[in-house]
Amino acid sequence: GAGVSQSPRYKVTKRGQDVALRCDPISGHVSLYWYRQALGQGPEFLTYFNYEAQQDKSGLPNDRFSAERPEGSISTLTIQRTEQRDSAMYRCASSFLAYEQYFGPGTRLTVT
Amino acid sequence: TQLLEQSPQFLSIQEGENLTVYCNSSSVFSSLQWYRQEPGEGPVLLVTVVTGGEVKKLKRLTFQFGDARKDSSLHITAAQPGDTGLYLCAGFPMDSSYKLIFGSGTRLLVRP
């Protein structure tokens, strides 16, 4: 079956622009997570959804970052007024059971 | 802040050699997981260890969870070039069933 998909796979944007990153979880997975992964490092938790409810957004770096999952399926991570320090790989994961998260291929964001 | 430290950061070995990767923390985790990540892809779950002292084997890979649930190790016997990749440990803190804390990873290269 299809895994977690993310789009776009690569995004280059100019500083100050807004970007929206999309995550399409595995069908039937009620939980969805966003992580950020710097090169050569492990993923860092950003936010967690259970169905459409955002249960934890403690990892979002600041108020320029927001996420939504309005219908409990597809999720969008939005970064407003991007800065160079936002450049990273953004990964989405989904799960049916919390301890078994399936990761997507990620969106590599480059802010110039 | 709960941290997971992995060592070594990099490991380059010859095919057929054995190796051990360590994952250490000063904090207790309810469970620890090991992931393998290949270039361009998301992390893939290899194993979850839950009980202190637990040992799990997956073909040539042996995973151990420390008695105090603060550390874990991954041992690979007779490494093969196909084992090349980034190995990540990750743990669920005692106060969270969904917020994975990742280590910084061990990049393994197995030379033929």
PDB file of C-alpha atoms in Angstrom:
ATOM      1  CA  GLY A   1       0.000   0.000   0.000  1.00  0.00           C
ATOM      2  CA  ALA A   2       0.935   3.626  -0.314  1.00  0.00           C
ATOM      3  CA  GLY A   3       3.136   5.135   2.359  1.00  0.00           C
ATOM      4  CA  VAL A   4       3.221   8.649   3.695  1.00  0.00           C
ATOM      5  CA  SER A   5       3.616  11.146   0.885  1.00  0.00           C
ATOM      6  CA  GLN A   6       4.819  14.716   1.096  1.00  0.00           C
ATOM      7  CA  SER A   7       4.841  17.536  -1.401  1.00  0.00           C
ATOM      8  CA  PRO A   8       6.704  19.286  -2.701  1.00  0.00           C
ATOM      9  CA  ARG A   9       9.842  17.182  -2.285  1.00  0.00           C
ATOM     10  CA  TYR A  10      12.004  20.260  -2.741  1.00  0.00           C
ATOM     11  CA  LYS A  11      11.124  23.892  -2.170  1.00  0.00           C
ATOM     12  CA  VAL A  12      13.365  26.876  -2.720  1.00  0.00           C
ATOM     13  CA  THR A  13      11.953  30.178  -1.562  1.00  0.00           C
ATOM     14  CA  LYS A  14      13.183  33.660  -0.924  1.00  0.00           C
ATOM     15  CA  ARG A  15      13.476  35.047   2.555  1.00  0.00           C
ATOM     16  CA  GLY A  16      10.225  36.650   3.661  1.00  0.00           C
ATOM     17  CA  GLN A  17       7.950  34.455   1.549  1.00  0.00           C
ATOM     18  CA  ASP A  18       5.366  32.100   3.010  1.00  0.00           C
ATOM     19  CA  VAL A  19       5.525  28.372   2.271  1.00  0.00           C
ATOM     20  CA  ALA A  20       3.025  25.540   2.714  1.00  0.00           C
ATOM     21  CA  LEU A  21       4.204  21.950   3.020  1.00  0.00           C
ATOM     22  CA  ARG A  22       1.748  19.139   2.521  1.00  0.00           C
ATOM     23  CA  CYS A  23       1.549  15.715   4.130  1.00  0.00           C
ATOM     24  CA  ASP A  24      -0.715  12.892   3.001  1.00  0.00           C
ATOM     25  CA  PRO A  25      -0.701  10.188   5.700  1.00  0.00           C
ATOM     26  CA  ILE A  26      -1.285   6.481   5.310  1.00  0.00           C
ATOM     27  CA  SER A  27      -4.995   5.792   4.949  1.00  0.00           C
ATOM     28  CA  GLY A  28      -6.582   5.006   8.293  1.00  0.00           C
ATOM     29  CA  HIS A  29      -3.810   6.487  10.405  1.00  0.00           C
ATOM     30  CA  VAL A  30      -5.413   8.708  13.005  1.00  0.00           C
ATOM     31  CA  SER A  31      -2.213  10.289  14.291  1.00  0.00           C
ATOM     32  CA  LEU A  32       0.039  12.630  12.352  1.00  0.00           C
ATOM     33  CA  TYR A  33       3.322  14.208  13.360  1.00  0.00           C
ATOM     34  CA  TRP A  34       5.582  16.864  11.914  1.00  0.00           C
ATOM     35  CA  TYR A  35       9.331  16.808  12.491  1.00  0.00           C
ATOM     36  CA  ARG A  36      12.248  18.918  11.331  1.00  0.00           C
ATOM     37  CA  GLN A  37      15.553  17.267  10.535  1.00  0.00           C
ATOM     38  CA  ALA A  38      18.817  19.098  10.125  1.00  0.00           C
ATOM     39  CA  LEU A  39      21.485  17.545   7.919  1.00  0.00           C
ATOM     40  CA  GLY A  40      23.185  14.667   9.696  1.00  0.00           C
ATOM     41  CA  GLN A  41      20.916  14.889  12.725  1.00  0.00           C
ATOM     42  CA  GLY A  42      17.881  13.048  14.005  1.00  0.00           C
ATOM     43  CA  PRO A  43      14.377  14.441  13.492  1.00  0.00           C
ATOM     44  CA  GLU A  44      13.102  16.993  16.002  1.00  0.00           C
ATOM     45  CA  PHE A  45       9.448  16.942  17.026  1.00  0.00           C
ATOM     46  CA  LEU A  46       7.342  19.914  15.936  1.00  0.00           C
ATOM     47  CA  THR A  47       3.659  19.059  16.403  1.00  0.00           C
ATOM     48  CA  TYR A  48       1.160  16.206  16.761  1.00  0.00           C
ATOM     49  CA  PHE A  49      -2.415  15.695  15.592  1.00  0.00           C
ATOM     50  CA  ASN A  50      -4.933  13.118  16.725  1.00  0.00           C
ATOM     51  CA  TYR A  51      -7.548  13.100  13.981  1.00  0.00           C
ATOM     52  CA  GLU A  52      -8.124  16.803  13.277  1.00  0.00           C
ATOM     53  CA  ALA A  53      -7.182  18.006  16.759  1.00  0.00           C
ATOM     54  CA  GLN A  54      -3.746  19.487  17.261  1.00  0.00           C
ATOM     55  CA  GLN A  55      -2.820  17.898  20.571  1.00  0.00           C
ATOM     56  CA  ASP A  56       0.679  19.231  20.965  1.00  0.00           C
ATOM     57  CA  LYS A  57       2.429  22.107  19.235  1.00  0.00           C
ATOM     58  CA  SER A  58       5.177  22.555  21.768  1.00  0.00           C
ATOM     59  CA  GLY A  59       7.928  21.889  19.220  1.00  0.00           C
ATOM     60  CA  LEU A  60       6.959  24.664  16.811  1.00  0.00           C
ATOM     61  CA  PRO A  61       9.893  27.114  16.981  1.00  0.00           C
ATOM     62  CA  ASN A  62       7.857  30.334  16.964  1.00  0.00           C
ATOM     63  CA  ASP A  63       4.549  31.808  15.865  1.00  0.00           C
ATOM     64  CA  ARG A  64       5.615  31.908  12.206  1.00  0.00           C
ATOM     65  CA  PHE A  65       5.038  28.164  12.169  1.00  0.00           C
ATOM     66  CA  SER A  66       1.545  26.706  12.116  1.00  0.00           C
ATOM     67  CA  ALA A  67      -0.062  23.437  11.135  1.00  0.00           C
ATOM     68  CA  GLU A  68      -3.533  22.213  10.423  1.00  0.00           C
ATOM     69  CA  ARG A  69      -5.335  18.983   9.629  1.00  0.00           C
ATOM     70  CA  PRO A  70      -8.908  20.159   9.047  1.00  0.00           C
ATOM     71  CA  GLU A  71     -10.495  16.854   8.021  1.00  0.00           C
ATOM     72  CA  GLY A  72      -8.314  14.502   9.981  1.00  0.00           C
ATOM     73  CA  SER A  73      -6.370  13.360   6.951  1.00  0.00           C
ATOM     74  CA  ILE A  74      -4.092  15.644   4.911  1.00  0.00           C
ATOM     75  CA  SER A  75      -2.046  18.120   6.926  1.00  0.00           C
ATOM     76  CA  THR A  76      -0.346  21.358   5.982  1.00  0.00           C
ATOM     77  CA  LEU A  77       2.615  22.923   7.758  1.00  0.00           C
ATOM     78  CA  THR A  78       2.852  26.622   6.991  1.00  0.00           C
ATOM     79  CA  ILE A  79       5.850  28.826   7.600  1.00  0.00           C
ATOM     80  CA  GLN A  80       5.248  32.534   7.291  1.00  0.00           C
ATOM     81  CA  ARG A  81       7.902  35.134   6.503  1.00  0.00           C
ATOM     82  CA  THR A  82      10.556  32.473   6.017  1.00  0.00           C
ATOM     83  CA  GLU A  83      14.080  33.024   7.293  1.00  0.00           C
ATOM     84  CA  GLN A  84      17.318  31.318   6.289  1.00  0.00           C
ATOM     85  CA  ARG A  85      17.410  29.449   9.605  1.00  0.00           C
ATOM     86  CA  ASP A  86      14.181  27.705   8.545  1.00  0.00           C
ATOM     87  CA  SER A  87      16.109  25.763   5.885  1.00  0.00           C
ATOM     88  CA  ALA A  88      15.885  22.073   6.749  1.00  0.00           C
ATOM     89  CA  MET A  89      14.211  18.798   5.864  1.00  0.00           C
ATOM     90  CA  TYR A  90      10.623  18.761   7.102  1.00  0.00           C
ATOM     91  CA  ARG A  91       9.264  15.289   7.706  1.00  0.00           C
ATOM     92  CA  CYS A  92       5.783  14.058   8.331  1.00  0.00           C
ATOM     93  CA  ALA A  93       4.909  10.780  10.014  1.00  0.00           C
ATOM     94  CA  SER A  94       1.642   9.003  10.631  1.00  0.00           C
ATOM     95  CA  SER A  95       0.586   6.151  12.853  1.00  0.00           C
ATOM     96  CA  PHE A  96      -2.330   4.008  13.873  1.00  0.00           C
ATOM     97  CA  LEU A  97      -0.498   2.910  17.005  1.00  0.00           C
ATOM     98  CA  ALA A  98       1.524   5.687  18.641  1.00  0.00           C
ATOM     99  CA  TYR A  99       4.689   3.644  18.979  1.00  0.00           C
ATOM    100  CA  GLU A 100       4.816   2.726  15.292  1.00  0.00           C
ATOM    101  CA  GLN A 101       5.306   5.879  13.287  1.00  0.00           C
ATOM    102  CA  TYR A 102       5.790   5.749   9.512  1.00  0.00           C
ATOM    103  CA  PHE A 103       7.809   8.561   8.047  1.00  0.00           C
ATOM    104  CA  GLY A 104       7.427  10.265   4.707  1.00  0.00           C
ATOM    105  CA  PRO A 105      10.292  11.159   2.353  1.00  0.00           C
ATOM    106  CA  GLY A 106      10.303  14.763   3.542  1.00  0.00           C
ATOM    107  CA  THR A 107      10.316  18.204   1.964  1.00  0.00           C
ATOM    108  CA  ARG A 108      13.700  19.853   1.714  1.00  0.00           C
ATOM    109  CA  LEU A 109      13.187  23.555   2.237  1.00  0.00           C
ATOM    110  CA  THR A 110      15.872  26.014   1.207  1.00  0.00           C
ATOM    111  CA  VAL A 111      15.417  29.680   2.052  1.00  0.00           C
ATOM    112  CA  THR A 112      17.686  31.970   0.051  1.00  0.00           C
TER     113      THR A 112
ATOM    114  CA  THR B   1      15.483  18.626  28.272  1.00  0.00           C
ATOM    115  CA  GLN B   2      15.780  14.942  27.500  1.00  0.00           C
ATOM    116  CA  LEU B   3      18.638  14.076  25.184  1.00  0.00           C
ATOM    117  CA  LEU B   4      19.797  10.908  23.531  1.00  0.00           C
ATOM    118  CA  GLU B   5      23.464  10.776  22.660  1.00  0.00           C
ATOM    119  CA  GLN B   6      24.679   8.311  20.094  1.00  0.00           C
ATOM    120  CA  SER B   7      28.180   7.059  19.575  1.00  0.00           C
ATOM    121  CA  PRO B   8      30.074   6.813  17.430  1.00  0.00           C
ATOM    122  CA  GLN B   9      28.865   9.493  15.046  1.00  0.00           C
ATOM    123  CA  PHE B  10      30.569   7.854  12.093  1.00  0.00           C
ATOM    124  CA  LEU B  11      31.718   4.297  11.519  1.00  0.00           C
ATOM    125  CA  SER B  12      33.472   2.920   8.467  1.00  0.00           C
ATOM    126  CA  ILE B  13      34.149  -0.805   8.529  1.00  0.00           C
ATOM    127  CA  GLN B  14      34.981  -3.669   6.227  1.00  0.00           C
ATOM    128  CA  GLU B  15      32.349  -6.175   5.168  1.00  0.00           C
ATOM    129  CA  GLY B  16      32.210  -9.063   7.631  1.00  0.00           C
ATOM    130  CA  GLU B  17      33.222  -7.057  10.699  1.00  0.00           C
ATOM    131  CA  ASN B  18      31.079  -6.673  13.787  1.00  0.00           C
ATOM    132  CA  LEU B  19      30.056  -3.329  15.263  1.00  0.00           C
ATOM    133  CA  THR B  20      28.133  -1.818  18.148  1.00  0.00           C
ATOM    134  CA  VAL B  21      26.337   1.515  18.256  1.00  0.00           C
ATOM    135  CA  TYR B  22      25.437   3.078  21.587  1.00  0.00           C
ATOM    136  CA  CYS B  23      22.563   5.323  22.622  1.00  0.00           C
ATOM    137  CA  ASN B  24      22.779   6.949  26.057  1.00  0.00           C
ATOM    138  CA  SER B  25      20.750   9.341  28.154  1.00  0.00           C
ATOM    139  CA  SER B  26      20.558  10.595  31.713  1.00  0.00           C
ATOM    140  CA  SER B  27      16.756  10.310  31.493  1.00  0.00           C
ATOM    141  CA  VAL B  28      14.495   7.304  31.736  1.00  0.00           C
ATOM    142  CA  PHE B  29      12.437   6.390  28.685  1.00  0.00           C
ATOM    143  CA  SER B  30       9.314   4.249  28.599  1.00  0.00           C
ATOM    144  CA  SER B  31      10.611   2.597  25.446  1.00  0.00           C
ATOM    145  CA  LEU B  32      13.386   3.026  22.920  1.00  0.00           C
ATOM    146  CA  GLN B  33      13.344   2.469  19.208  1.00  0.00           C
ATOM    147  CA  TRP B  34      15.961   2.059  16.521  1.00  0.00           C
ATOM    148  CA  TYR B  35      15.476   3.376  13.005  1.00  0.00           C
ATOM    149  CA  ARG B  36      17.492   3.086   9.822  1.00  0.00           C
ATOM    150  CA  GLN B  37      17.460   5.896   7.289  1.00  0.00           C
ATOM    151  CA  GLU B  38      18.754   5.749   3.742  1.00  0.00           C
ATOM    152  CA  PRO B  39      19.545   8.790   1.577  1.00  0.00           C
ATOM    153  CA  GLY B  40      16.425  10.509   0.268  1.00  0.00           C
ATOM    154  CA  GLU B  41      14.093   8.516   2.467  1.00  0.00           C
ATOM    155  CA  GLY B  42      12.493   8.798   5.870  1.00  0.00           C
ATOM    156  CA  PRO B  43      13.542   6.761   8.904  1.00  0.00           C
ATOM    157  CA  VAL B  44      12.236   3.187   8.967  1.00  0.00           C
ATOM    158  CA  LEU B  45      11.479   1.535  12.288  1.00  0.00           C
ATOM    159  CA  LEU B  46      13.629  -1.526  13.016  1.00  0.00           C
ATOM    160  CA  VAL B  47      12.653  -2.420  16.568  1.00  0.00           C
ATOM    161  CA  THR B  48      11.012  -1.225  19.770  1.00  0.00           C
ATOM    162  CA  VAL B  49      12.357  -2.281  23.177  1.00  0.00           C
ATOM    163  CA  VAL B  50      10.129  -1.735  26.159  1.00  0.00           C
ATOM    164  CA  THR B  51      11.371  -3.663  29.179  1.00  0.00           C
ATOM    165  CA  GLY B  52      14.603  -2.861  31.008  1.00  0.00           C
ATOM    166  CA  GLY B  53      17.197  -5.493  30.147  1.00  0.00           C
ATOM    167  CA  GLU B  54      15.273  -6.606  27.079  1.00  0.00           C
ATOM    168  CA  VAL B  55      17.227  -8.086  24.184  1.00  0.00           C
ATOM    169  CA  LYS B  56      15.735  -8.423  20.711  1.00  0.00           C
ATOM    170  CA  LYS B  57      17.292 -10.024  17.679  1.00  0.00           C
ATOM    171  CA  LEU B  58      16.502  -9.249  14.088  1.00  0.00           C
ATOM    172  CA  LYS B  59      18.617 -11.516  11.870  1.00  0.00           C
ATOM    173  CA  ARG B  60      22.180 -10.145  12.289  1.00  0.00           C
ATOM    174  CA  LEU B  61      21.041  -7.208  14.429  1.00  0.00           C
ATOM    175  CA  THR B  62      20.823  -7.435  18.223  1.00  0.00           C
ATOM    176  CA  PHE B  63      19.188  -4.664  20.227  1.00  0.00           C
ATOM    177  CA  GLN B  64      19.463  -4.248  23.975  1.00  0.00           C
ATOM    178  CA  PHE B  65      17.649  -1.931  26.373  1.00  0.00           C
ATOM    179  CA  GLY B  66      19.528  -1.025  29.521  1.00  0.00           C
ATOM    180  CA  ASP B  67      18.265  -2.224  32.886  1.00  0.00           C
ATOM    181  CA  ALA B  68      17.528   1.346  33.990  1.00  0.00           C
ATOM    182  CA  ARG B  69      15.839   2.182  30.654  1.00  0.00           C
ATOM    183  CA  LYS B  70      18.299   5.019  30.019  1.00  0.00           C
ATOM    184  CA  ASP B  71      20.421   3.448  27.310  1.00  0.00           C
ATOM    185  CA  SER B  72      20.378   1.038  24.420  1.00  0.00           C
ATOM    186  CA  SER B  73      22.767  -0.614  22.016  1.00  0.00           C
ATOM    187  CA  LEU B  74      22.620  -2.006  18.514  1.00  0.00           C
ATOM    188  CA  HIS B  75      25.061  -4.741  17.579  1.00  0.00           C
ATOM    189  CA  ILE B  76      25.498  -5.869  13.981  1.00  0.00           C
ATOM    190  CA  THR B  77      27.231  -9.151  13.274  1.00  0.00           C
ATOM    191  CA  ALA B  78      29.078  -9.734  10.010  1.00  0.00           C
ATOM    192  CA  ALA B  79      28.141  -6.385   8.518  1.00  0.00           C
ATOM    193  CA  GLN B  80      27.225  -6.230   4.846  1.00  0.00           C
ATOM    194  CA  PRO B  81      27.308  -3.298   2.397  1.00  0.00           C
ATOM    195  CA  GLY B  82      23.505  -3.323   2.503  1.00  0.00           C
ATOM    196  CA  ASP B  83      23.690  -2.300   6.179  1.00  0.00           C
ATOM    197  CA  THR B  84      25.104   1.076   5.148  1.00  0.00           C
ATOM    198  CA  GLY B  85      22.930   3.941   6.349  1.00  0.00           C
ATOM    199  CA  LEU B  86      22.088   6.315   9.173  1.00  0.00           C
ATOM    200  CA  TYR B  87      21.042   4.553  12.365  1.00  0.00           C
ATOM    201  CA  LEU B  88      18.896   6.552  14.755  1.00  0.00           C
ATOM    202  CA  CYS B  89      17.786   5.719  18.251  1.00  0.00           C
ATOM    203  CA  ALA B  90      14.636   7.357  19.524  1.00  0.00           C
ATOM    204  CA  GLY B  91      12.776   7.208  22.790  1.00  0.00           C
ATOM    205  CA  PHE B  92       9.392   7.969  24.247  1.00  0.00           C
ATOM    206  CA  PRO B  93       9.771  10.011  27.455  1.00  0.00           C
ATOM    207  CA  MET B  94       7.942   8.766  30.524  1.00  0.00           C
ATOM    208  CA  ASP B  95       5.401  11.597  30.222  1.00  0.00           C
ATOM    209  CA  SER B  96       4.564  11.163  26.546  1.00  0.00           C
ATOM    210  CA  SER B  97       3.238   8.314  24.447  1.00  0.00           C
ATOM    211  CA  TYR B  98       3.757  10.067  21.114  1.00  0.00           C
ATOM    212  CA  LYS B  99       6.603  12.589  21.318  1.00  0.00           C
ATOM    213  CA  LEU B 100       9.658  10.784  20.028  1.00  0.00           C
ATOM    214  CA  ILE B 101      13.043  12.136  21.075  1.00  0.00           C
ATOM    215  CA  PHE B 102      15.697  11.230  18.509  1.00  0.00           C
ATOM    216  CA  GLY B 103      19.406  10.828  18.910  1.00  0.00           C
ATOM    217  CA  SER B 104      21.797  12.530  16.518  1.00  0.00           C
ATOM    218  CA  GLY B 105      22.454   9.334  14.583  1.00  0.00           C
ATOM    219  CA  THR B 106      25.329   7.065  13.638  1.00  0.00           C
ATOM    220  CA  ARG B 107      26.348   7.045  10.010  1.00  0.00           C
ATOM    221  CA  LEU B 108      27.574   3.572   9.061  1.00  0.00           C
ATOM    222  CA  LEU B 109      29.540   2.733   5.935  1.00  0.00           C
ATOM    223  CA  VAL B 110      30.273  -0.905   5.202  1.00  0.00           C
ATOM    224  CA  ARG B 111      32.951  -1.268   2.541  1.00  0.00           C
ATOM    225  CA  PRO B 112      32.849  -4.340   0.299  1.00  0.00           C
TER     226      PRO B 112
END
